[in-house]
Tab-separated table of C-alpha atoms in Angstrom:
chain	number	residue	atom	x	y	z
Q	18	MET	CA	-13.476	11.381	38.388
Q	19	ALA	CA	-15.687	13.616	36.548
Q	20	ALA	CA	-13.310	14.544	34.040
Q	21	LEU	CA	-12.597	10.842	33.450
Q	22	VAL	CA	-16.267	10.432	32.680
Q	23	VAL	CA	-16.525	13.140	30.131
Q	24	LYS	CA	-13.226	11.884	28.744
Q	25	ARG	CA	-14.668	8.410	27.938
Q	26	SER	CA	-17.760	9.322	26.823
Q	27	VAL	CA	-16.058	11.360	24.124
Q	28	ARG	CA	-13.754	8.487	23.007
Q	29	SER	CA	-17.022	6.489	22.896
Q	30	LEU	CA	-18.680	8.856	20.387
Q	31	CYS	CA	-15.596	9.499	17.997
Q	32	ARG	CA	-15.512	5.534	18.127
Q	33	MET	CA	-19.357	5.270	17.051
Q	34	TYR	CA	-18.894	7.799	14.447
Q	35	ALA	CA	-15.886	6.231	12.638
Q	36	LEU	CA	-17.587	3.032	13.085
Q	37	SER	CA	-20.472	3.552	11.331
Q	38	SER	CA	-21.959	2.838	7.801
Q	39	PRO	CA	-22.573	5.372	4.998
Q	40	SER	CA	-26.473	5.258	5.906
Q	41	ALA	CA	-25.993	6.160	9.364
Q	42	THR	CA	-23.825	9.184	8.785
Q	43	SER	CA	-26.534	11.786	8.493
Q	44	HIS	CA	-27.706	10.863	12.043
Q	45	LEU	CA	-24.264	10.437	13.828
Q	46	SER	CA	-23.386	14.035	12.026
Q	47	GLN	CA	-25.701	15.479	14.653
Q	48	GLN	CA	-23.995	13.592	17.425
Q	49	ALA	CA	-20.545	14.280	16.141
Q	50	GLN	CA	-21.138	18.007	16.326
Q	51	THR	CA	-21.448	18.023	19.932
Q	52	CYS	CA	-17.915	17.030	20.091
Q	53	GLY	CA	-16.789	19.354	17.327
Q	54	TYR	CA	-16.804	16.768	14.670
Q	55	SER	CA	-17.581	16.995	11.264
Q	56	SER	CA	-19.324	14.942	8.347
Q	57	SER	CA	-18.803	14.809	4.630
Q	58	THR	CA	-22.044	14.089	3.686
Q	59	LYS	CA	-23.104	16.976	1.827
Q	60	HIS	CA	-22.533	17.143	-1.553
Q	61	PRO	CA	-19.248	18.284	-2.757
Q	62	PHE	CA	-18.051	21.549	-3.427
Q	63	GLN	CA	-21.494	22.870	-2.038
Q	64	GLY	CA	-20.940	25.751	0.636
Q	65	ASN	CA	-17.137	24.963	0.629
Q	66	GLY	CA	-16.157	28.301	-1.315
Q	67	ALA	CA	-13.221	28.564	-3.801
Q	68	GLY	CA	-10.844	26.140	-3.786
Q	69	SER	CA	-12.233	23.772	-1.393
Q	70	SER	CA	-12.214	20.014	-1.668
Q	71	PRO	CA	-15.089	17.954	-1.471
Q	72	THR	CA	-14.481	17.404	2.426
Q	73	GLY	CA	-14.385	21.245	3.145
Q	74	HIS	CA	-10.661	21.414	3.152
Q	75	LEU	CA	-8.384	24.015	1.411
Q	76	THR	CA	-6.786	22.309	-2.300
Q	77	MET	CA	-3.624	23.570	-3.658
Q	78	THR	CA	-5.893	25.182	-6.777
Q	79	SER	CA	-6.981	27.773	-4.066
Q	80	SER	CA	-5.451	31.178	-4.129
Q	81	SER	CA	-3.480	30.442	-0.801
Q	82	LYS	CA	0.025	31.084	-1.230
Q	83	GLN	CA	2.352	28.201	-0.885
Q	84	LEU	CA	5.073	28.769	2.032
Q	85	SER	CA	8.230	27.994	1.731
Q	86	THR	CA	9.946	25.083	3.916
Q	87	ALA	CA	11.172	27.564	6.707
Q	88	ASP	CA	8.017	29.030	6.859
Q	89	ILE	CA	5.902	25.782	6.978
Q	90	LYS	CA	8.241	24.782	9.967
Q	91	LYS	CA	7.204	27.826	11.669
Q	92	ILE	CA	3.834	27.133	11.774
Q	93	PRO	CA	2.822	26.808	15.431
Q	94	ASP	CA	0.889	23.304	16.876
Q	95	ALA	CA	-2.140	25.290	17.755
Q	96	GLU	CA	-2.621	26.494	14.085
Q	97	VAL	CA	-2.517	22.817	12.725
Q	98	ARG	CA	-5.599	21.180	12.717
Q	99	LYS	CA	-5.971	17.288	11.977
Q	100	SER	CA	-8.518	14.793	10.161
Q	101	VAL	CA	-9.114	11.460	9.934
Q	102	PHE	CA	-10.572	9.811	6.568
Q	103	ILE	CA	-11.938	6.069	6.458
Q	104	SER	CA	-12.283	5.142	3.020
Q	105	GLN	CA	-15.301	3.263	2.354
Q	106	SER	CA	-14.010	1.456	-0.421
Q	107	ASN	CA	-11.953	-2.059	-0.087
Q	108	ASP	CA	-11.100	-1.865	-3.530
Q	109	VAL	CA	-7.349	-1.455	-3.864
Q	110	PHE	CA	-7.070	0.234	-6.791
Q	111	THR	CA	-9.579	2.868	-5.419
Q	112	ASN	CA	-7.731	3.085	-2.280
Q	113	LEU	CA	-4.580	3.730	-4.481
Q	114	ALA	CA	-6.334	6.663	-6.446
Q	115	LEU	CA	-7.405	8.266	-3.023
Q	116	GLU	CA	-4.036	8.451	-1.658
Q	117	ASP	CA	-2.926	9.957	-4.861
Q	118	TRP	CA	-5.649	12.460	-5.365
Q	119	ILE	CA	-5.436	13.645	-1.751
Q	120	TYR	CA	-1.479	13.788	-2.422
Q	121	ARG	CA	-2.096	16.055	-5.499
Q	122	ASN	CA	-5.009	18.359	-4.478
Q	123	PHE	CA	-4.960	19.258	-0.673
Q	124	ASP	CA	-3.439	22.095	0.797
Q	125	LEU	CA	-1.738	20.662	3.739
Q	126	THR	CA	-0.056	23.277	5.132
Q	127	ASN	CA	-2.216	23.797	8.205
Q	128	HIS	CA	-4.065	20.764	7.520
Q	129	HIS	CA	-2.626	16.877	8.303
Q	130	ILE	CA	-4.840	14.095	7.496
Q	131	LEU	CA	-4.501	10.557	8.527
Q	132	MET	CA	-6.376	7.882	6.150
Q	133	LEU	CA	-7.229	4.433	7.177
Q	134	TRP	CA	-8.446	2.053	4.668
Q	135	ILE	CA	-8.867	-1.571	4.229
Q	136	ASN	CA	-8.421	-3.785	1.163
Q	137	LYS	CA	-10.159	-6.918	-0.128
Q	138	PRO	CA	-7.529	-9.585	-0.747
Q	139	SER	CA	-4.442	-8.487	-2.843
Q	140	VAL	CA	-0.323	-8.090	-3.311
Q	141	VAL	CA	0.951	-4.430	-3.395
Q	142	ILE	CA	4.084	-3.998	-4.992
Q	143	GLY	CA	6.559	-0.967	-4.538
Q	144	ARG	CA	6.891	1.387	-7.601
Q	145	HIS	CA	10.605	0.370	-8.424
Q	146	GLN	CA	9.585	-3.601	-8.311
Q	147	ASN	CA	9.418	-6.580	-10.544
Q	148	PRO	CA	6.147	-8.353	-9.485
Q	149	PHE	CA	7.548	-11.856	-10.839
Q	150	SER	CA	10.586	-11.629	-8.236
Q	151	GLU	CA	7.815	-10.869	-5.500
Q	152	THR	CA	4.797	-13.491	-6.286
Q	153	ASN	CA	3.286	-15.596	-8.730
Q	154	VAL	CA	1.214	-13.670	-10.912
Q	155	SER	CA	-0.442	-16.446	-12.883
Q	156	ALA	CA	-1.338	-17.974	-9.188
Q	157	LEU	CA	-2.769	-14.775	-8.106
Q	158	GLU	CA	-5.117	-14.482	-11.038
Q	159	ARG	CA	-6.014	-18.214	-10.900
Q	160	ASN	CA	-7.009	-17.567	-7.101
Q	161	GLY	CA	-9.066	-14.020	-7.700
Q	162	ILE	CA	-6.081	-11.691	-5.987
Q	163	GLU	CA	-5.555	-8.511	-7.388
Q	164	LEU	CA	-1.962	-7.294	-8.229
Q	165	ALA	CA	-1.402	-3.740	-7.900
Q	166	ARG	CA	1.690	-1.352	-7.916
Q	167	ARG	CA	1.435	1.786	-5.496
Q	168	ASN	CA	3.462	5.052	-6.252
Q	169	SER	CA	5.637	4.616	-3.183
Q	170	GLY	CA	9.067	2.664	-2.682
Q	171	GLY	CA	9.489	-0.163	-0.475
Q	172	GLY	CA	8.721	-3.789	-0.661
Q	173	ALA	CA	5.711	-6.130	-1.341
Q	174	VAL	CA	2.960	-6.703	1.121
Q	175	TYR	CA	-0.030	-8.791	1.335
Q	176	HIS	CA	-3.551	-7.052	2.295
Q	177	ASP	CA	-6.979	-8.497	3.232
Q	178	PRO	CA	-9.667	-7.568	5.539
Q	179	GLY	CA	-7.555	-8.609	8.485
Q	180	ASN	CA	-4.982	-5.557	7.733
Q	181	LEU	CA	-5.191	-2.390	8.419
Q	182	ASN	CA	-3.808	0.429	6.007
Q	183	CYS	CA	-2.696	3.848	7.175
Q	184	THR	CA	-1.699	6.892	5.503
Q	185	PHE	CA	-0.259	10.054	7.110
Q	186	PHE	CA	-0.217	13.033	4.946
Q	187	MET	CA	1.407	16.267	5.904
Q	188	PRO	CA	3.829	18.915	4.056
Q	189	ARG	CA	6.981	17.580	3.048
Q	190	ALA	CA	8.585	19.962	5.411
Q	191	ARG	CA	6.794	18.403	8.426
Q	192	TYR	CA	7.339	14.672	6.997
Q	193	ASP	CA	8.485	12.605	9.934
Q	194	ARG	CA	8.349	8.931	9.764
Q	195	LYS	CA	9.386	8.193	13.240
Q	196	TYR	CA	6.728	10.342	14.724
Q	197	ASN	CA	4.015	8.148	12.669
Q	198	LEU	CA	5.143	5.212	13.940
Q	199	THR	CA	5.770	6.168	17.193
Q	200	LEU	CA	1.943	7.405	17.254
Q	201	LEU	CA	0.725	3.964	16.210
Q	202	THR	CA	2.731	2.113	18.791
Q	203	ARG	CA	1.343	4.683	21.494
Q	204	ALA	CA	-2.163	3.415	20.556
Q	205	LEU	CA	-1.580	0.119	20.868
Q	206	TYR	CA	-0.273	0.670	24.024
Q	207	ARG	CA	-2.902	2.805	25.145
Q	208	GLU	CA	-5.736	0.786	23.913
Q	209	TYR	CA	-4.442	-2.716	24.222
Q	210	GLY	CA	-1.472	-2.519	26.551
Q	211	ILE	CA	0.774	-4.192	23.609
Q	212	ASN	CA	4.615	-3.013	24.024
Q	213	ALA	CA	5.509	-2.602	20.003
Q	214	GLU	CA	8.836	-1.377	19.074
Q	215	LEU	CA	10.437	0.290	16.037
Q	216	SER	CA	13.143	-1.452	14.251
Q	217	THR	CA	16.156	0.203	12.637
Q	218	ARG	CA	14.564	-0.481	9.581
Q	219	ASP	CA	11.391	1.565	10.628
Q	220	ASP	CA	9.338	-1.371	10.739
Q	221	ILE	CA	6.766	-1.751	14.177
Q	222	VAL	CA	7.768	-5.006	15.719
Q	223	LEU	CA	6.451	-7.170	18.206
Q	224	LEU	CA	8.353	-9.939	20.326
Q	225	GLY	CA	11.042	-9.832	17.543
Q	226	LYS	CA	8.603	-9.937	14.617
Q	227	LYS	CA	7.074	-7.679	12.043
Q	228	ILE	CA	3.492	-6.209	12.517
Q	229	SER	CA	3.976	-3.364	9.862
Q	230	GLY	CA	5.807	-2.609	7.058
Q	231	THR	CA	6.156	0.814	5.855
Q	232	ALA	CA	6.974	3.409	2.833
Q	233	ALA	CA	6.839	7.031	1.873
Q	234	LYS	CA	6.184	9.215	-1.383
Q	235	LEU	CA	8.438	12.469	-0.871
Q	236	GLY	CA	7.257	15.550	-3.068
Q	237	GLN	CA	6.945	19.013	-3.386
Q	238	PRO	CA	4.818	20.244	-1.471
Q	239	ASN	CA	2.985	17.320	0.080
Q	240	ALA	CA	4.262	14.192	1.120
Q	241	TYR	CA	2.748	10.894	2.761
Q	242	HIS	CA	3.780	7.860	4.334
Q	243	HIS	CA	2.199	4.659	4.616
Q	244	CYS	CA	2.042	1.446	6.531
Q	245	THR	CA	0.291	-1.835	7.270
Q	246	LEU	CA	-1.014	-3.358	10.694
Q	247	LEU	CA	-1.330	-6.973	10.700
Q	248	VAL	CA	-4.494	-7.830	13.161
Q	249	ASN	CA	-5.640	-10.839	11.979
Q	250	SER	CA	-4.628	-11.458	8.644
Q	251	ASN	CA	-4.926	-15.061	7.011
Q	252	LYS	CA	-1.028	-15.908	7.308
Q	253	LEU	CA	-1.244	-18.991	5.244
Q	254	HIS	CA	-2.838	-16.867	2.192
Q	255	LEU	CA	-0.350	-14.386	2.999
Q	256	GLY	CA	2.442	-16.895	2.651
Q	257	ALA	CA	1.054	-18.675	-0.668
Q	258	SER	CA	0.259	-14.888	-2.107
Q	259	LEU	CA	3.846	-13.709	-1.520
Q	260	ALA	CA	5.553	-17.188	-2.830
Q	261	LYS	CA	7.711	-16.748	-6.086
Q	262	ASP	CA	8.145	-18.968	-8.641
Q	263	ASN	CA	11.056	-21.338	-8.509
Q	264	VAL	CA	13.511	-19.898	-11.311
Q	265	GLU	CA	16.158	-17.587	-11.686
Q	266	ILE	CA	15.312	-14.242	-12.125
Q	267	THR	CA	18.274	-11.367	-12.705
Q	268	SER	CA	16.839	-7.987	-12.512
Q	269	LYS	CA	17.640	-4.322	-10.910
Q	270	ALA	CA	14.307	-4.053	-9.469
Q	271	THR	CA	14.243	-3.267	-5.743
Q	272	ALA	CA	13.762	-6.505	-3.948
Q	273	SER	CA	11.582	-7.006	-0.764
Q	274	ILE	CA	13.423	-8.226	2.468
Q	275	PRO	CA	11.531	-11.279	4.082
Q	276	SER	CA	10.720	-11.217	7.883
Q	277	PRO	CA	8.858	-12.950	10.231
Q	278	ILE	CA	5.693	-11.674	11.006
Q	279	LYS	CA	2.933	-11.729	13.573
Q	280	ASN	CA	-0.408	-10.783	14.040
Q	281	LEU	CA	-1.557	-8.478	16.843
Q	282	VAL	CA	-4.274	-11.224	17.837
Q	283	ASP	CA	-1.520	-13.736	18.568
Q	284	VAL	CA	-0.706	-11.708	21.582
Q	285	ASN	CA	-4.083	-10.240	22.439
Q	286	ARG	CA	-7.211	-12.020	21.613
Q	287	THR	CA	-9.469	-8.928	22.082
Q	288	VAL	CA	-7.673	-6.820	19.396
Q	289	ASN	CA	-9.998	-6.136	16.405
Q	290	ILE	CA	-9.639	-4.007	13.623
Q	291	GLN	CA	-12.646	-1.785	13.732
Q	292	GLN	CA	-12.032	-0.717	17.263
Q	293	LEU	CA	-8.320	-0.649	16.307
Q	294	LEU	CA	-8.931	1.925	13.460
Q	295	SER	CA	-10.972	4.208	15.812
Q	296	ALA	CA	-7.781	3.712	18.428
Q	297	ILE	CA	-5.678	4.900	15.852
Q	298	GLY	CA	-7.633	7.912	14.713
Q	299	TYR	CA	-8.217	8.924	18.369
Q	300	GLU	CA	-4.496	8.960	18.895
Q	301	PHE	CA	-3.700	10.875	15.971
Q	302	LEU	CA	-6.492	13.532	16.949
Q	303	ARG	CA	-4.991	13.702	20.304
Q	304	THR	CA	-1.637	14.082	19.411
Q	305	PRO	CA	-0.017	17.733	18.611
Q	306	ALA	CA	1.175	18.012	14.790
Q	307	THR	CA	4.851	17.967	16.026
Q	308	GLN	CA	5.271	16.816	19.346
Q	309	LEU	CA	4.391	13.415	20.703
Q	310	THR	CA	2.581	14.556	23.497
Q	311	ASP	CA	-1.071	14.202	24.901
Q	312	GLY	CA	-3.209	16.726	23.933
Q	313	GLY	CA	-6.188	15.135	25.321
Q	314	ARG	CA	-9.659	16.040	25.109
Q	315	GLU	CA	-9.012	19.666	24.840
Q	316	LEU	CA	-6.793	19.279	21.610
Q	317	LEU	CA	-9.481	16.399	20.612
Q	318	MET	CA	-12.388	19.235	20.850
Q	319	LYS	CA	-10.241	21.702	18.059
Q	320	GLN	CA	-9.755	18.991	15.324
Q	321	ARG	CA	-11.690	18.192	12.413
Q	322	GLY	CA	-12.596	14.716	13.633
Q	323	PHE	CA	-13.748	11.610	11.502
Q	324	GLN	CA	-15.081	11.619	8.054
Q	325	LEU	CA	-16.285	8.637	6.295
Q	326	ILE	CA	-15.166	9.032	2.970
Q	327	ASN	CA	-16.651	8.182	-0.432
Q	328	PRO	CA	-14.153	7.880	-3.045
Q	329	THR	CA	-15.862	8.673	-6.055
Q	330	ASP	CA	-15.862	11.276	-9.086
Q	331	LYS	CA	-18.867	13.038	-7.317
Q	332	TRP	CA	-16.681	13.517	-4.587
Q	333	PHE	CA	-12.984	13.373	-5.857
Q	334	PRO	CA	-13.213	14.816	-9.584
Q	335	GLY	CA	-11.014	12.689	-11.791
Q	336	ILE	CA	-10.472	9.943	-9.327
Q	337	THR	CA	-12.109	7.580	-11.690
Q	338	GLU	CA	-9.214	8.399	-14.422
Q	339	LEU	CA	-6.805	7.838	-11.680
Q	340	ARG	CA	-8.051	4.159	-10.598
Q	341	GLU	CA	-8.122	3.033	-14.133
Q	342	ASN	CA	-4.414	4.093	-14.365
Q	343	PHE	CA	-3.350	1.964	-11.352
Q	344	ALA	CA	-5.361	-0.950	-12.194
Q	345	SER	CA	-4.153	-0.719	-15.953
Q	346	TRP	CA	-1.735	-3.410	-17.369
Q	347	GLU	CA	0.507	-0.528	-18.293
Q	348	TRP	CA	1.141	0.664	-14.481
Q	349	ARG	CA	1.130	-2.786	-12.983
Q	350	PHE	CA	3.319	-4.629	-15.290
Q	351	GLY	CA	4.582	-2.654	-18.090
Q	352	LYS	CA	6.259	-0.380	-15.735
Q	353	THR	CA	8.633	-3.291	-14.614
Q	354	PRO	CA	12.380	-2.729	-14.847
Q	355	ASN	CA	13.695	-5.327	-17.657
Q	356	PHE	CA	14.579	-8.399	-16.480
Q	357	SER	CA	15.867	-12.096	-17.344
Q	358	VAL	CA	14.566	-15.594	-16.351
Q	359	GLN	CA	16.250	-18.710	-16.599
Q	360	LYS	CA	15.305	-22.671	-15.596
Q	361	THR	CA	17.136	-25.700	-16.180
Q	362	ILE	CA	15.891	-28.586	-17.990
Q	363	GLN	CA	17.183	-31.830	-19.573
Q	364	LEU	CA	17.097	-32.871	-23.124
Q	365	LYS	CA	17.293	-36.186	-23.996
Q	366	SER	CA	19.720	-36.958	-26.971
Q	367	ALA	CA	20.418	-40.246	-28.997
Q	368	GLY	CA	21.425	-43.012	-26.688
Q	369	GLU	CA	19.155	-41.892	-24.173
Q	370	HIS	CA	21.914	-39.525	-22.860
Q	371	GLN	CA	20.658	-36.436	-21.067
Q	372	HIS	CA	22.028	-32.905	-21.805
Q	373	GLU	CA	21.493	-30.162	-19.077
Q	374	MET	CA	20.644	-26.708	-20.749
Q	375	LYS	CA	19.193	-23.368	-19.486
Q	376	VAL	CA	15.967	-22.005	-21.025
Q	377	LYS	CA	16.419	-18.067	-20.948
Q	378	VAL	CA	13.784	-15.283	-21.572
Q	379	ASP	CA	14.833	-11.676	-21.569
Q	380	VAL	CA	11.684	-9.405	-20.846
Q	381	GLU	CA	11.486	-5.588	-21.522
Q	382	LYS	CA	8.454	-3.868	-20.012
Q	383	ALA	CA	6.830	-7.356	-19.062
Q	384	LEU	CA	6.972	-8.002	-22.844
Q	385	ILE	CA	8.981	-11.434	-23.861
Q	386	LYS	CA	12.045	-9.728	-26.039
Q	387	GLU	CA	13.932	-13.127	-26.574
Q	388	ILE	CA	14.123	-16.208	-25.977
Q	389	SER	CA	17.476	-18.601	-26.083
Q	390	LEU	CA	18.722	-21.664	-25.089
Q	391	VAL	CA	21.927	-21.869	-22.774
Q	392	LEU	CA	24.679	-24.548	-22.583
Q	393	PRO	CA	27.722	-24.985	-20.721
Q	394	ASN	CA	30.726	-23.601	-22.689
Q	395	HIS	CA	28.556	-22.433	-25.480
Q	396	GLU	CA	26.852	-19.144	-26.662
Q	397	PRO	CA	23.470	-18.893	-26.538
Q	398	ILE	CA	21.203	-20.251	-28.903
Q	399	PRO	CA	18.636	-17.928	-30.094
Q	400	VAL	CA	14.954	-19.619	-30.544
Q	401	VAL	CA	12.445	-18.372	-32.902
Q	402	SER	CA	8.980	-18.418	-31.750
Q	403	ASP	CA	5.949	-16.428	-31.833
Q	404	MET	CA	5.968	-15.904	-28.269
Q	405	VAL	CA	8.199	-12.827	-28.779
Q	406	GLY	CA	6.150	-9.698	-28.140
Q	407	ARG	CA	3.722	-11.339	-25.908
Q	408	MET	CA	3.080	-10.508	-22.428
Q	409	TYR	CA	5.156	-12.272	-20.289
Q	410	ASN	CA	4.093	-14.643	-16.993
Q	411	GLU	CA	4.934	-18.013	-15.296
Q	412	ASP	CA	2.634	-19.920	-16.910
Q	413	CYS	CA	3.735	-18.618	-20.327
Q	414	PHE	CA	7.418	-19.024	-19.451
Q	415	HIS	CA	6.971	-22.825	-18.140
Q	416	GLY	CA	4.815	-23.216	-21.560
Q	417	ILE	CA	8.120	-22.335	-23.356
Q	418	ALA	CA	10.168	-24.841	-21.272
Q	419	GLU	CA	8.211	-27.430	-21.837
Q	420	ALA	CA	7.963	-27.088	-25.428
Q	421	LEU	CA	11.489	-26.792	-25.682
Q	422	ARG	CA	12.235	-29.764	-23.670
Q	423	GLY	CA	10.006	-32.000	-25.546
Q	424	ALA	CA	11.704	-30.729	-29.057
Q	425	ASN	CA	14.171	-33.473	-29.308
Q	426	THR	CA	14.630	-33.316	-32.961
Q	427	GLU	CA	17.877	-34.481	-34.996
Q	428	ASN	CA	17.877	-30.881	-36.177
Q	429	MET	CA	17.698	-29.449	-32.680
Q	430	GLN	CA	20.368	-31.452	-31.298
Q	431	GLN	CA	22.244	-30.230	-34.350
Q	432	ALA	CA	21.954	-27.098	-34.177
Q	433	MET	CA	23.121	-27.507	-30.540
Q	434	GLY	CA	26.188	-29.510	-31.563
Q	435	LEU	CA	24.705	-32.724	-29.436
């Protein structure tokens, strides 16, 4: 019974430290030291030594030797330490930049990281996706919802304060997606008795519905795997934000695979995102680096614990530039694979007859390259317009279609042979 009481008290302290605000970090850092936890409140690089990160961990710029894949796999779990980073930002571009900074700079050879983060409403697409095939970009802008492109593959997802994002960082040689996802299901079961499962597509499902999507970035020497967890996300906003424009799009971009979804609160009303954040972090710290066994309090005491992360240049030099890149039009839209979009319209002719035709717009690097009219059994007819060369969006396309629909002139009909 005494051991159980100690275990509970450590868990409670871990939660209190993880969920505190930045202003409370100084006070909690003293308490955290009693269970082996560290704080990231000190000035970046002060007292860390050469080759250290602002959180006190080794970076790849250090003199430490990069090991081969075989050598990394030989490292015993007892020599690998873990940290849980909790981002204090709710800006999607900042958190994507933080992910990228850690991926680029940290030496993860003997140190694995779990980053937990929550964003304001936003739609995040995969690196190789077409945003206009996944959502209505114009509608997002009108509703004040950010559109972001991440560095990993996978499909489009909706983020809001009811969605928890988890990013696992490890050496490429130690990448294990099922380990990470199983760890999350273990946390759900341990904390709430929720029995979630992994699908054949490596999604986490509950009662046949998806509660988590997943994607990864595999490089050398580092890798990361990130996923979402739907806790209490606004389903109406989610559905509306991922609704596509009613047009035909031809594209070689990676397409999302729609799935029915479920919030965790749909099956257990006691689930809340802050408690879940703590439970997942706790599960990560008590689990050995490569084995899905329970190391309990003994392993927990050896870890580096929770750290509240302030993603600024003062902490992570160069992160503002990374954020600007993620937020730029060139990255979010200019990286879109070439595509074409079509919509059928009716054109009136003499005698009130109507002729069906399609308006087609070819788009290259998210810029309008060519506009044409397509009639049955006719070659496409180019349309001369000052819209060529402009940035594409749905409102722009529908403006073009309406202009052509209304251009019922004798010259236009003669040109089309009507």
